[in-house]
Amino acid sequence: MMMGKTCSKTTPSNLLVKRGERQKARNTPAGKETNAPLGVFVLEYDASNEDIEKTRNWKPIIKIAVSGAAGMISNHLLFKIASGEVFGPDQPVALRLLGSERSQVALEGVAMELEDCLFPLLREVDLGIDAKKVFEDADWALLIGAKPRGPGMERGDLLEMNGGLFAEQGKALNEVAKKTCKVMVVGNPCNTNALICMANAPNLDRRNFHALTRLDENRAKCQLALKAGVFYETVSNVTIWGNHSTTQVPDFVNAKIGGERCTDVIDDQTWLENDFTPAIQTRGGLLIKKWGRSSAASTAVSIADAMKALVTPTKEGDWFSSAVITDGNPYGIEEGLVFSMPCRSKGDGSYEIVEGLKINDWLRERIKKSEEELSNERMCVSHLMGVEGASCVILEDTLLPGEM
Ligand code: LMR
């Protein structure tokens, strides 16, 4: 796949949009080549001409693989990463963009826009349609691409369709990514897709896998702030428990506003239970109804937030939500699920689950429901995790946040 100069760790070369795999990929079955747009795939220059003073203190380059790279979410996210907003102004990045045969020409367009932004920290852009090549040596894998549920499809069909994709991507990560690679699954149903991916990547630590619930946390923080009439930055300690589905539990019991208990600041239990909670659970669907498509910009912002939360020390006393493996969790949630819980990080890319949150009856009952849903989802995809013979029983056709 690699052509042209490779990046040295200390003095990385400039932006390279590489051509190796794409050269092959753009050979259509009929053997026709498409014309590469000016600049894309061919830009190289002599790195020794760079301003050494500027790059002297830069960290070694990191490789970030992104699936669904030609999609709407990526179209917001890639530019945030390339600008330095996620990893900081001294962290050069290489972007590895995974598309499909259908999206490969669009990927070239994305690469052209990345070039045209003149981001100094963006050192390479590499395009491909083969996960085994695109994930090579990845430090991060952001798995965004997935198919939405089509008309007439049961939840089980959706699990099967996307599960197969995530099993393949898990195998690819297992073979070629760094053992320390952090994997953030966004494509829905993201919790179970993350579990499938993890099961197919035994070389990677199970604790390196996340499914995105930061978008739900951000949505919850905003609504609490609006109700309390305060700036959203004063809302903290918000946990999303469970599945990124309509069974998720936005926790107002342990949340704080301006350091006070949320339930003291918003003294309206009826609103918290009957308005706030379902509003967060179904906000993605309302957005689709109004906008005509799934959330994209806010999802990208929340992916950036979720990554920053792992590479920045968490504020004293606070936490963030991420769906992570339940093995050894302190809340008695069934092991072997990817379940959203309160987490903290020292900023080294790892996390710990925060213990000691108060779980009252209201929370317990709802957390249980989300746990059961995830447990059922796992049974439905067990064959994709190397376990044969489990039966798939979806008792209730629960929905993704984006479905109504
Ligand atoms: C969201 O929460 O906005 C998305 O997960 C919606 C969806 O199903 O695409």
mmCIF file of C-alpha atoms and ligand atoms in Angstrom:
data_model
loop_
_atom_site.group_PDB
_atom_site.id
_atom_site.type_symbol
_atom_site.label_atom_id
_atom_site.label_comp_id
_atom_site.label_asym_id
_atom_site.label_seq_id
_atom_site.Cartn_x
_atom_site.Cartn_y
_atom_site.Cartn_z
ATOM 1 C CA MET A 1 0.000 0.000 0.000
ATOM 2 C CA MET A 2 2.717 2.419 0.971
ATOM 3 C CA MET A 3 4.391 4.413 -1.716
ATOM 4 C CA GLY A 4 6.571 7.417 -1.543
ATOM 5 C CA LYS A 5 8.304 8.562 1.576
ATOM 6 C CA THR A 6 7.469 7.113 4.958
ATOM 7 C CA CYS A 7 7.367 9.409 7.936
ATOM 8 C CA SER A 8 10.306 9.517 10.266
ATOM 9 C CA LYS A 9 9.171 9.561 13.889
ATOM 10 C CA THR A 10 11.020 12.679 14.866
ATOM 11 C CA THR A 11 10.921 14.755 11.722
ATOM 12 C CA PRO A 12 7.827 13.628 9.906
ATOM 13 C CA SER A 13 7.546 14.295 6.203
ATOM 14 C CA ASN A 14 4.842 16.535 4.906
ATOM 15 C CA LEU A 15 1.346 15.560 3.922
ATOM 16 C CA LEU A 16 1.392 12.551 1.700
ATOM 17 C CA VAL A 17 -1.737 11.223 0.180
ATOM 18 C CA LYS A 18 -0.532 7.808 -0.748
ATOM 19 C CA ARG A 19 -1.469 5.942 -3.771
ATOM 20 C CA GLY A 20 -0.472 2.296 -3.368
ATOM 21 C CA GLU A 21 -3.731 0.561 -2.622
ATOM 22 C CA ARG A 22 -5.829 3.189 -4.308
ATOM 23 C CA GLN A 23 -3.972 2.637 -7.525
ATOM 24 C CA LYS A 24 -5.199 -0.928 -7.438
ATOM 25 C CA ALA A 25 -8.598 -0.081 -6.078
ATOM 26 C CA ARG A 26 -9.394 2.395 -8.760
ATOM 27 C CA ASN A 27 -8.805 -0.218 -11.432
ATOM 28 C CA THR A 28 -12.424 -0.977 -12.155
ATOM 29 C CA PRO A 29 -13.388 -4.556 -13.077
ATOM 30 C CA ALA A 30 -13.344 -3.383 -16.681
ATOM 31 C CA GLY A 31 -9.727 -2.361 -16.143
ATOM 32 C CA LYS A 32 -10.385 1.356 -16.520
ATOM 33 C CA GLU A 33 -8.486 3.886 -14.454
ATOM 34 C CA THR A 34 -10.146 7.014 -13.177
ATOM 35 C CA ASN A 35 -8.071 10.167 -13.380
ATOM 36 C CA ALA A 36 -6.611 11.177 -10.043
ATOM 37 C CA PRO A 37 -7.514 14.775 -9.240
ATOM 38 C CA LEU A 38 -4.655 17.214 -9.286
ATOM 39 C CA GLY A 39 -2.557 16.921 -6.156
ATOM 40 C CA VAL A 40 -4.223 13.910 -4.611
ATOM 41 C CA PHE A 41 -1.899 10.891 -4.382
ATOM 42 C CA VAL A 42 1.106 12.712 -5.782
ATOM 43 C CA LEU A 43 2.031 15.442 -3.342
ATOM 44 C CA GLU A 44 5.498 14.965 -1.954
ATOM 45 C CA TYR A 45 8.263 17.321 -1.015
ATOM 46 C CA ASP A 46 11.613 17.251 0.658
ATOM 47 C CA ALA A 47 10.994 17.196 4.412
ATOM 48 C CA SER A 48 14.470 18.541 5.073
ATOM 49 C CA ASN A 49 13.199 21.909 3.841
ATOM 50 C CA GLU A 50 10.800 22.145 6.748
ATOM 51 C CA ASP A 51 11.183 24.609 9.566
ATOM 52 C CA ILE A 52 13.001 22.400 12.077
ATOM 53 C CA GLU A 53 12.356 24.886 14.886
ATOM 54 C CA LYS A 54 8.631 24.471 14.393
ATOM 55 C CA THR A 55 8.593 20.697 14.535
ATOM 56 C CA ARG A 56 11.414 20.088 17.044
ATOM 57 C CA ASN A 57 9.109 19.439 19.989
ATOM 58 C CA TRP A 58 6.510 17.461 18.132
ATOM 59 C CA LYS A 59 5.641 13.997 19.388
ATOM 60 C CA PRO A 60 6.072 10.921 17.199
ATOM 61 C CA ILE A 61 3.344 10.699 14.573
ATOM 62 C CA ILE A 62 0.240 8.663 15.387
ATOM 63 C CA LYS A 63 -1.894 6.772 12.881
ATOM 64 C CA ILE A 64 -5.636 7.143 13.013
ATOM 65 C CA ALA A 65 -7.765 4.819 10.913
ATOM 66 C CA VAL A 66 -11.330 5.888 10.176
ATOM 67 C CA SER A 67 -14.009 3.709 8.565
ATOM 68 C CA GLY A 68 -16.964 5.303 6.825
ATOM 69 C CA ALA A 69 -14.480 8.020 5.950
ATOM 70 C CA ALA A 70 -16.503 9.458 3.083
ATOM 71 C CA GLY A 71 -19.622 9.815 5.249
ATOM 72 C CA MET A 72 -21.146 12.853 6.929
ATOM 73 C CA ILE A 73 -19.796 12.194 10.432
ATOM 74 C CA SER A 74 -16.255 11.758 9.173
ATOM 75 C CA ASN A 75 -16.595 14.867 7.093
ATOM 76 C CA HIS A 76 -16.762 16.841 10.329
ATOM 77 C CA LEU A 77 -14.442 14.686 12.411
ATOM 78 C CA LEU A 78 -11.436 14.359 10.109
ATOM 79 C CA PHE A 79 -10.906 18.096 10.007
ATOM 80 C CA LYS A 80 -11.022 18.361 13.789
ATOM 81 C CA ILE A 81 -8.397 15.646 14.141
ATOM 82 C CA ALA A 82 -6.203 17.080 11.397
ATOM 83 C CA SER A 83 -6.348 20.574 12.908
ATOM 84 C CA GLY A 84 -4.881 19.400 16.219
ATOM 85 C CA GLU A 85 -8.078 19.976 18.159
ATOM 86 C CA VAL A 86 -8.216 16.409 19.480
ATOM 87 C CA PHE A 87 -4.597 15.488 20.210
ATOM 88 C CA GLY A 88 -3.066 18.908 20.713
ATOM 89 C CA PRO A 89 -0.766 21.272 18.795
ATOM 90 C CA ASP A 90 2.353 19.082 19.137
ATOM 91 C CA GLN A 91 0.870 15.833 17.884
ATOM 92 C CA PRO A 92 1.320 15.102 14.162
ATOM 93 C CA VAL A 93 -1.175 12.652 12.722
ATOM 94 C CA ALA A 94 -1.508 10.296 9.789
ATOM 95 C CA LEU A 95 -5.047 9.668 8.629
ATOM 96 C CA ARG A 96 -5.945 6.292 7.159
ATOM 97 C CA LEU A 97 -9.305 6.504 5.458
ATOM 98 C CA LEU A 98 -11.319 3.346 4.884
ATOM 99 C CA GLY A 99 -14.077 3.496 2.311
ATOM 100 C CA SER A 100 -15.952 1.057 0.154
ATOM 101 C CA GLU A 101 -15.893 0.449 -3.585
ATOM 102 C CA ARG A 102 -18.925 2.693 -3.808
ATOM 103 C CA SER A 103 -17.324 5.560 -1.898
ATOM 104 C CA GLN A 104 -13.768 5.430 -3.174
ATOM 105 C CA VAL A 105 -14.060 8.373 -5.545
ATOM 106 C CA ALA A 106 -15.731 10.417 -2.804
ATOM 107 C CA LEU A 107 -12.763 9.555 -0.581
ATOM 108 C CA GLU A 108 -10.503 11.241 -3.087
ATOM 109 C CA GLY A 109 -12.625 14.363 -2.680
ATOM 110 C CA VAL A 110 -12.249 14.168 1.102
ATOM 111 C CA ALA A 111 -8.490 13.844 0.690
ATOM 112 C CA MET A 112 -8.428 16.879 -1.609
ATOM 113 C CA GLU A 113 -10.216 18.974 1.010
ATOM 114 C CA LEU A 114 -7.803 17.784 3.683
ATOM 115 C CA GLU A 115 -4.890 18.846 1.497
ATOM 116 C CA ASP A 116 -6.458 22.217 0.847
ATOM 117 C CA CYS A 117 -6.741 23.004 4.567
ATOM 118 C CA LEU A 118 -2.931 23.238 4.909
ATOM 119 C CA PHE A 119 -3.010 21.639 8.357
ATOM 120 C CA PRO A 120 0.637 21.519 9.490
ATOM 121 C CA LEU A 121 0.033 18.541 11.796
ATOM 122 C CA LEU A 122 -1.487 16.389 9.076
ATOM 123 C CA ARG A 123 1.439 14.393 7.745
ATOM 124 C CA GLU A 124 -0.177 11.669 5.661
ATOM 125 C CA VAL A 125 -3.528 10.764 4.230
ATOM 126 C CA ASP A 126 -3.888 7.237 3.004
ATOM 127 C CA LEU A 127 -6.989 5.909 1.270
ATOM 128 C CA GLY A 128 -8.116 2.341 0.926
ATOM 129 C CA ILE A 129 -10.954 -0.137 0.759
ATOM 130 C CA ASP A 130 -9.176 -3.067 2.409
ATOM 131 C CA ALA A 131 -9.330 -2.923 6.229
ATOM 132 C CA LYS A 132 -6.265 -5.142 6.521
ATOM 133 C CA LYS A 133 -4.193 -2.503 4.792
ATOM 134 C CA VAL A 134 -5.807 0.619 6.150
ATOM 135 C CA PHE A 135 -5.582 -0.556 9.797
ATOM 136 C CA GLU A 136 -1.864 -1.379 9.549
ATOM 137 C CA ASP A 137 -0.029 -0.070 12.645
ATOM 138 C CA ALA A 138 -3.056 2.013 13.662
ATOM 139 C CA ASP A 139 -2.901 3.733 17.064
ATOM 140 C CA TRP A 140 -6.600 4.527 16.896
ATOM 141 C CA ALA A 141 -9.426 2.974 14.886
ATOM 142 C CA LEU A 142 -12.625 4.989 14.639
ATOM 143 C CA LEU A 143 -15.252 2.637 13.281
ATOM 144 C CA ILE A 144 -17.949 4.915 11.967
ATOM 145 C CA GLY A 145 -19.178 3.158 8.834
ATOM 146 C CA ALA A 146 -22.308 1.000 9.198
ATOM 147 C CA LYS A 147 -25.526 0.479 7.305
ATOM 148 C CA PRO A 148 -28.761 1.968 8.696
ATOM 149 C CA ARG A 149 -31.768 -0.260 9.303
ATOM 150 C CA GLY A 150 -33.774 -0.519 6.075
ATOM 151 C CA PRO A 151 -37.576 -0.669 5.716
ATOM 152 C CA GLY A 152 -39.066 -3.855 7.143
ATOM 153 C CA MET A 153 -35.844 -4.983 8.821
ATOM 154 C CA GLU A 154 -36.023 -6.446 12.317
ATOM 155 C CA ARG A 155 -33.436 -5.430 14.900
ATOM 156 C CA GLY A 156 -31.967 -8.947 14.559
ATOM 157 C CA ASP A 157 -31.418 -8.356 10.814
ATOM 158 C CA LEU A 158 -29.598 -5.119 11.543
ATOM 159 C CA LEU A 159 -27.394 -6.844 14.106
ATOM 160 C CA GLU A 160 -26.561 -9.554 11.607
ATOM 161 C CA MET A 161 -25.856 -7.196 8.729
ATOM 162 C CA ASN A 162 -23.583 -4.808 10.586
ATOM 163 C CA GLY A 163 -22.194 -7.485 12.911
ATOM 164 C CA GLY A 164 -20.574 -9.252 9.944
ATOM 165 C CA LEU A 165 -18.784 -6.054 8.992
ATOM 166 C CA PHE A 166 -17.483 -5.515 12.532
ATOM 167 C CA ALA A 167 -16.310 -9.130 12.799
ATOM 168 C CA GLU A 168 -14.223 -8.593 9.639
ATOM 169 C CA GLN A 169 -12.849 -5.301 10.932
ATOM 170 C CA GLY A 170 -12.013 -6.931 14.287
ATOM 171 C CA LYS A 171 -10.030 -9.635 12.475
ATOM 172 C CA ALA A 172 -8.197 -6.999 10.466
ATOM 173 C CA LEU A 173 -7.340 -5.011 13.602
ATOM 174 C CA ASN A 174 -6.157 -8.195 15.273
ATOM 175 C CA GLU A 175 -3.770 -8.903 12.441
ATOM 176 C CA VAL A 176 -2.337 -5.529 11.582
ATOM 177 C CA ALA A 177 -3.101 -2.798 14.146
ATOM 178 C CA LYS A 178 -0.807 -1.928 17.039
ATOM 179 C CA LYS A 179 -1.596 -4.076 20.095
ATOM 180 C CA THR A 180 -2.253 -0.833 21.955
ATOM 181 C CA CYS A 181 -4.732 0.437 19.348
ATOM 182 C CA LYS A 182 -7.772 2.177 20.858
ATOM 183 C CA VAL A 183 -10.981 1.312 19.065
ATOM 184 C CA MET A 184 -14.005 3.623 19.146
ATOM 185 C CA VAL A 185 -17.140 2.099 17.628
ATOM 186 C CA VAL A 186 -19.756 4.529 16.371
ATOM 187 C CA GLY A 187 -21.638 2.537 13.711
ATOM 188 C CA ASN A 188 -24.909 1.250 15.136
ATOM 189 C CA PRO A 189 -25.835 -0.811 17.049
ATOM 190 C CA CYS A 190 -22.521 0.375 18.446
ATOM 191 C CA ASN A 191 -22.354 -1.483 21.779
ATOM 192 C CA THR A 192 -22.852 -4.885 20.224
ATOM 193 C CA ASN A 193 -20.749 -4.040 17.179
ATOM 194 C CA ALA A 194 -17.924 -3.168 19.592
ATOM 195 C CA LEU A 195 -18.382 -6.506 21.342
ATOM 196 C CA ILE A 196 -18.207 -8.401 18.049
ATOM 197 C CA CYS A 197 -15.147 -6.449 16.996
ATOM 198 C CA MET A 198 -13.462 -7.155 20.334
ATOM 199 C CA ALA A 199 -14.233 -10.887 20.164
ATOM 200 C CA ASN A 200 -12.534 -11.032 16.781
ATOM 201 C CA ALA A 201 -9.459 -9.147 17.958
ATOM 202 C CA PRO A 202 -8.083 -11.223 20.850
ATOM 203 C CA ASN A 203 -4.608 -9.691 20.443
ATOM 204 C CA LEU A 204 -5.976 -6.353 21.619
ATOM 205 C CA ASP A 205 -6.825 -5.670 25.258
ATOM 206 C CA ARG A 206 -10.621 -5.764 25.741
ATOM 207 C CA ARG A 207 -10.327 -2.506 27.654
ATOM 208 C CA ASN A 208 -9.158 -0.767 24.468
ATOM 209 C CA PHE A 209 -12.649 -0.945 22.980
ATOM 210 C CA HIS A 210 -15.293 1.760 23.376
ATOM 211 C CA ALA A 211 -18.746 2.319 21.936
ATOM 212 C CA LEU A 212 -19.812 5.938 21.678
ATOM 213 C CA THR A 213 -22.285 7.229 24.267
ATOM 214 C CA ARG A 214 -20.651 10.631 24.641
ATOM 215 C CA LEU A 215 -23.221 12.070 22.237
ATOM 216 C CA ASP A 216 -25.978 10.993 24.655
ATOM 217 C CA GLU A 217 -24.026 12.496 27.570
ATOM 218 C CA ASN A 218 -23.658 15.794 25.719
ATOM 219 C CA ARG A 219 -27.359 15.793 24.876
ATOM 220 C CA ALA A 220 -28.219 15.187 28.529
ATOM 221 C CA LYS A 221 -25.903 17.956 29.755
ATOM 222 C CA CYS A 222 -27.442 20.442 27.379
ATOM 223 C CA GLN A 223 -31.036 19.681 28.394
ATOM 224 C CA LEU A 224 -30.214 19.825 32.123
ATOM 225 C CA ALA A 225 -28.450 23.152 31.632
ATOM 226 C CA LEU A 226 -31.385 24.594 29.693
ATOM 227 C CA LYS A 227 -33.859 23.497 32.349
ATOM 228 C CA ALA A 228 -31.706 24.902 35.157
ATOM 229 C CA GLY A 229 -31.047 28.107 33.236
ATOM 230 C CA VAL A 230 -27.275 27.760 33.531
ATOM 231 C CA PHE A 231 -24.370 27.489 31.134
ATOM 232 C CA TYR A 232 -23.877 23.847 30.135
ATOM 233 C CA GLU A 233 -20.274 23.796 31.383
ATOM 234 C CA THR A 234 -21.556 23.824 34.955
ATOM 235 C CA VAL A 235 -23.265 20.462 34.426
ATOM 236 C CA SER A 236 -20.982 17.595 35.430
ATOM 237 C CA ASN A 237 -20.999 13.960 36.556
ATOM 238 C CA VAL A 238 -23.512 12.877 33.928
ATOM 239 C CA THR A 239 -23.542 9.150 33.250
ATOM 240 C CA ILE A 240 -25.287 7.405 30.433
ATOM 241 C CA TRP A 241 -25.857 3.819 31.538
ATOM 242 C CA GLY A 242 -26.262 0.922 29.137
ATOM 243 C CA ASN A 243 -26.950 0.673 25.463
ATOM 244 C CA HIS A 244 -26.874 3.439 22.845
ATOM 245 C CA SER A 245 -30.539 2.706 22.187
ATOM 246 C CA THR A 246 -33.836 3.888 23.560
ATOM 247 C CA THR A 247 -33.192 1.795 26.713
ATOM 248 C CA GLN A 248 -30.211 3.977 27.680
ATOM 249 C CA VAL A 249 -30.446 5.582 31.103
ATOM 250 C CA PRO A 250 -29.343 9.216 31.412
ATOM 251 C CA ASP A 251 -28.516 9.461 35.116
ATOM 252 C CA PHE A 252 -29.887 12.632 36.739
ATOM 253 C CA VAL A 253 -29.597 11.030 40.195
ATOM 254 C CA ASN A 254 -25.805 11.383 40.354
ATOM 255 C CA ALA A 255 -25.484 14.376 38.024
ATOM 256 C CA LYS A 256 -24.402 17.759 39.387
ATOM 257 C CA ILE A 257 -25.129 21.319 38.377
ATOM 258 C CA GLY A 258 -22.703 23.951 39.629
ATOM 259 C CA GLY A 259 -21.381 21.346 42.065
ATOM 260 C CA GLU A 260 -24.852 20.803 43.619
ATOM 261 C CA ARG A 261 -26.984 17.688 43.192
ATOM 262 C CA CYS A 262 -28.948 18.018 39.966
ATOM 263 C CA THR A 263 -32.137 16.955 41.758
ATOM 264 C CA ASP A 264 -31.699 19.855 44.219
ATOM 265 C CA VAL A 265 -31.178 22.387 41.453
ATOM 266 C CA ILE A 266 -33.975 20.982 39.283
ATOM 267 C CA ASP A 267 -36.593 20.224 41.890
ATOM 268 C CA ASP A 268 -38.965 18.603 39.432
ATOM 269 C CA GLN A 269 -38.857 14.813 39.564
ATOM 270 C CA THR A 270 -41.737 14.502 37.111
ATOM 271 C CA TRP A 271 -39.825 16.447 34.482
ATOM 272 C CA LEU A 272 -36.623 14.490 35.125
ATOM 273 C CA GLU A 273 -38.345 11.126 34.842
ATOM 274 C CA ASN A 274 -41.031 11.748 32.246
ATOM 275 C CA ASP A 275 -39.656 14.481 30.018
ATOM 276 C CA PHE A 276 -35.885 14.609 30.299
ATOM 277 C CA THR A 277 -35.264 10.846 30.247
ATOM 278 C CA PRO A 278 -37.299 9.938 27.136
ATOM 279 C CA ALA A 279 -36.136 13.122 25.406
ATOM 280 C CA ILE A 280 -32.509 11.969 25.625
ATOM 281 C CA GLN A 281 -33.366 8.380 24.729
ATOM 282 C CA THR A 282 -35.093 9.454 21.512
ATOM 283 C CA ARG A 283 -33.299 12.678 20.608
ATOM 284 C CA GLY A 284 -31.530 11.146 17.619
ATOM 285 C CA GLY A 285 -34.893 10.217 16.136
ATOM 286 C CA LEU A 286 -36.359 13.663 16.604
ATOM 287 C CA LEU A 287 -33.329 15.127 14.914
ATOM 288 C CA ILE A 288 -33.731 12.816 11.920
ATOM 289 C CA LYS A 289 -37.383 13.787 11.676
ATOM 290 C CA LYS A 290 -36.537 17.470 11.573
ATOM 291 C CA TRP A 291 -33.321 17.410 9.580
ATOM 292 C CA GLY A 292 -34.029 14.412 7.385
ATOM 293 C CA ARG A 293 -30.807 12.623 8.238
ATOM 294 C CA SER A 294 -28.843 11.271 11.206
ATOM 295 C CA SER A 295 -26.892 13.558 13.468
ATOM 296 C CA ALA A 296 -23.478 14.151 11.936
ATOM 297 C CA ALA A 297 -21.796 17.306 13.281
ATOM 298 C CA SER A 298 -22.805 16.665 16.893
ATOM 299 C CA THR A 299 -21.761 13.021 16.588
ATOM 300 C CA ALA A 300 -18.361 14.123 15.281
ATOM 301 C CA VAL A 301 -17.977 16.615 18.133
ATOM 302 C CA SER A 302 -18.837 13.893 20.627
ATOM 303 C CA ILE A 303 -16.320 11.464 19.090
ATOM 304 C CA ALA A 304 -13.684 14.180 19.455
ATOM 305 C CA ASP A 305 -14.836 14.709 23.072
ATOM 306 C CA ALA A 306 -14.675 10.959 23.750
ATOM 307 C CA MET A 307 -11.123 10.745 22.385
ATOM 308 C CA LYS A 308 -10.012 13.869 24.274
ATOM 309 C CA ALA A 309 -11.478 12.362 27.448
ATOM 310 C CA LEU A 310 -9.024 9.466 27.099
ATOM 311 C CA VAL A 311 -5.945 11.546 26.326
ATOM 312 C CA THR A 312 -6.564 14.280 28.914
ATOM 313 C CA PRO A 313 -6.710 13.725 32.693
ATOM 314 C CA THR A 314 -10.322 13.833 33.898
ATOM 315 C CA LYS A 315 -11.134 16.776 36.192
ATOM 316 C CA GLU A 316 -10.986 15.903 39.871
ATOM 317 C CA GLY A 317 -14.329 14.496 41.033
ATOM 318 C CA ASP A 318 -15.849 14.324 37.549
ATOM 319 C CA TRP A 319 -16.249 11.484 35.034
ATOM 320 C CA PHE A 320 -17.354 10.843 31.481
ATOM 321 C CA SER A 321 -19.530 8.187 29.852
ATOM 322 C CA SER A 322 -18.225 5.520 27.549
ATOM 323 C CA ALA A 323 -19.536 2.067 26.720
ATOM 324 C CA VAL A 324 -16.792 -0.315 27.818
ATOM 325 C CA ILE A 325 -16.415 -3.981 28.675
ATOM 326 C CA THR A 326 -18.241 -4.918 31.884
ATOM 327 C CA ASP A 327 -15.638 -7.474 33.019
ATOM 328 C CA GLY A 328 -15.005 -6.865 36.742
ATOM 329 C CA ASN A 329 -17.338 -3.833 36.909
ATOM 330 C CA PRO A 330 -18.360 -2.644 40.388
ATOM 331 C CA TYR A 331 -22.113 -2.359 39.623
ATOM 332 C CA GLY A 332 -22.958 -6.055 39.270
ATOM 333 C CA ILE A 333 -23.706 -5.711 35.566
ATOM 334 C CA GLU A 334 -23.370 -8.969 33.680
ATOM 335 C CA GLU A 335 -19.823 -9.534 32.465
ATOM 336 C CA GLY A 336 -18.911 -9.698 28.794
ATOM 337 C CA LEU A 337 -21.111 -6.837 27.617
ATOM 338 C CA VAL A 338 -20.143 -3.439 26.229
ATOM 339 C CA PHE A 339 -22.117 -1.191 28.541
ATOM 340 C CA SER A 340 -21.968 2.543 29.084
ATOM 341 C CA MET A 341 -20.684 3.472 32.535
ATOM 342 C CA PRO A 342 -18.959 6.361 34.338
ATOM 343 C CA CYS A 343 -15.231 6.405 33.530
ATOM 344 C CA ARG A 344 -12.173 8.430 34.451
ATOM 345 C CA SER A 345 -8.818 8.688 32.701
ATOM 346 C CA LYS A 346 -5.330 9.737 33.734
ATOM 347 C CA GLY A 347 -4.908 10.978 30.181
ATOM 348 C CA ASP A 348 -2.760 8.095 28.976
ATOM 349 C CA GLY A 349 -5.463 6.610 26.740
ATOM 350 C CA SER A 350 -6.684 4.149 29.365
ATOM 351 C CA TYR A 351 -9.617 4.504 31.779
ATOM 352 C CA GLU A 352 -11.040 3.174 35.010
ATOM 353 C CA ILE A 353 -14.693 2.713 35.887
ATOM 354 C CA VAL A 354 -15.771 5.124 38.630
ATOM 355 C CA GLU A 355 -17.105 3.296 41.659
ATOM 356 C CA GLY A 356 -19.633 4.275 44.290
ATOM 357 C CA LEU A 357 -22.403 5.995 42.333
ATOM 358 C CA LYS A 358 -25.767 5.840 44.065
ATOM 359 C CA ILE A 359 -28.081 3.438 42.236
ATOM 360 C CA ASN A 360 -31.639 3.952 43.483
ATOM 361 C CA ASP A 361 -34.602 1.754 42.533
ATOM 362 C CA TRP A 362 -35.563 3.984 39.615
ATOM 363 C CA LEU A 363 -32.093 3.709 38.075
ATOM 364 C CA ARG A 364 -31.694 0.014 38.926
ATOM 365 C CA GLU A 365 -34.862 -1.005 37.158
ATOM 366 C CA ARG A 366 -33.936 0.861 33.991
ATOM 367 C CA ILE A 367 -30.283 -0.160 33.979
ATOM 368 C CA LYS A 368 -31.492 -3.763 34.219
ATOM 369 C CA LYS A 369 -33.648 -3.326 31.136
ATOM 370 C CA SER A 370 -30.728 -2.013 29.101
ATOM 371 C CA GLU A 371 -28.567 -4.864 30.412
ATOM 372 C CA GLU A 372 -31.164 -7.419 29.302
ATOM 373 C CA GLU A 373 -31.344 -5.826 25.898
ATOM 374 C CA LEU A 374 -27.578 -6.038 25.462
ATOM 375 C CA SER A 375 -27.533 -9.596 26.741
ATOM 376 C CA ASN A 376 -30.138 -10.550 24.124
ATOM 377 C CA GLU A 377 -28.222 -8.733 21.412
ATOM 378 C CA ARG A 378 -25.131 -10.704 22.355
ATOM 379 C CA MET A 379 -27.020 -13.984 21.960
ATOM 380 C CA CYS A 380 -28.125 -12.934 18.490
ATOM 381 C CA VAL A 381 -24.565 -12.323 17.344
ATOM 382 C CA SER A 382 -22.799 -15.077 19.289
ATOM 383 C CA HIS A 383 -21.995 -16.931 16.042
ATOM 384 C CA LEU A 384 -20.027 -13.834 14.993
ATOM 385 C CA MET A 385 -18.081 -14.065 18.261
ATOM 386 C CA GLY A 386 -17.046 -17.688 17.797
ATOM 387 C CA VAL A 387 -19.843 -19.185 19.953
ATOM 388 C CA GLU A 388 -22.244 -21.564 18.228
ATOM 389 C CA GLY A 389 -25.700 -22.689 19.317
ATOM 390 C CA ALA A 390 -27.015 -19.639 21.218
ATOM 391 C CA SER A 391 -30.581 -18.710 20.379
ATOM 392 C CA CYS A 392 -31.549 -15.221 19.268
ATOM 393 C CA VAL A 393 -34.576 -13.937 21.105
ATOM 394 C CA ILE A 394 -35.346 -10.261 20.670
ATOM 395 C CA LEU A 395 -38.244 -9.912 23.085
ATOM 396 C CA GLU A 396 -39.008 -6.347 22.190
ATOM 397 C CA ASP A 397 -37.924 -4.652 18.980
ATOM 398 C CA THR A 398 -36.211 -1.793 20.773
ATOM 399 C CA LEU A 399 -34.909 1.050 18.729
ATOM 400 C CA LEU A 400 -31.733 2.943 18.089
ATOM 401 C CA PRO A 401 -31.887 6.555 19.195
ATOM 402 C CA GLY A 402 -32.262 7.479 15.544
ATOM 403 C CA GLU A 403 -35.345 5.392 14.968
ATOM 404 C CA MET A 404 -38.874 6.383 15.918
HETATM 405 C C1 LMR B 1 -27.997 9.274 17.155
HETATM 406 O O1 LMR B 1 -28.057 8.981 18.339
HETATM 407 O O2 LMR B 1 -28.190 10.418 16.721
HETATM 408 C C2 LMR B 1 -27.717 8.184 16.141
HETATM 409 O O3 LMR B 1 -27.248 7.042 16.747
HETATM 410 C C3 LMR B 1 -28.970 7.979 15.385
HETATM 411 C C4 LMR B 1 -28.922 6.882 14.386
HETATM 412 O O4 LMR B 1 -29.573 5.862 14.623
HETATM 413 O O5 LMR B 1 -28.275 7.046 13.354
#
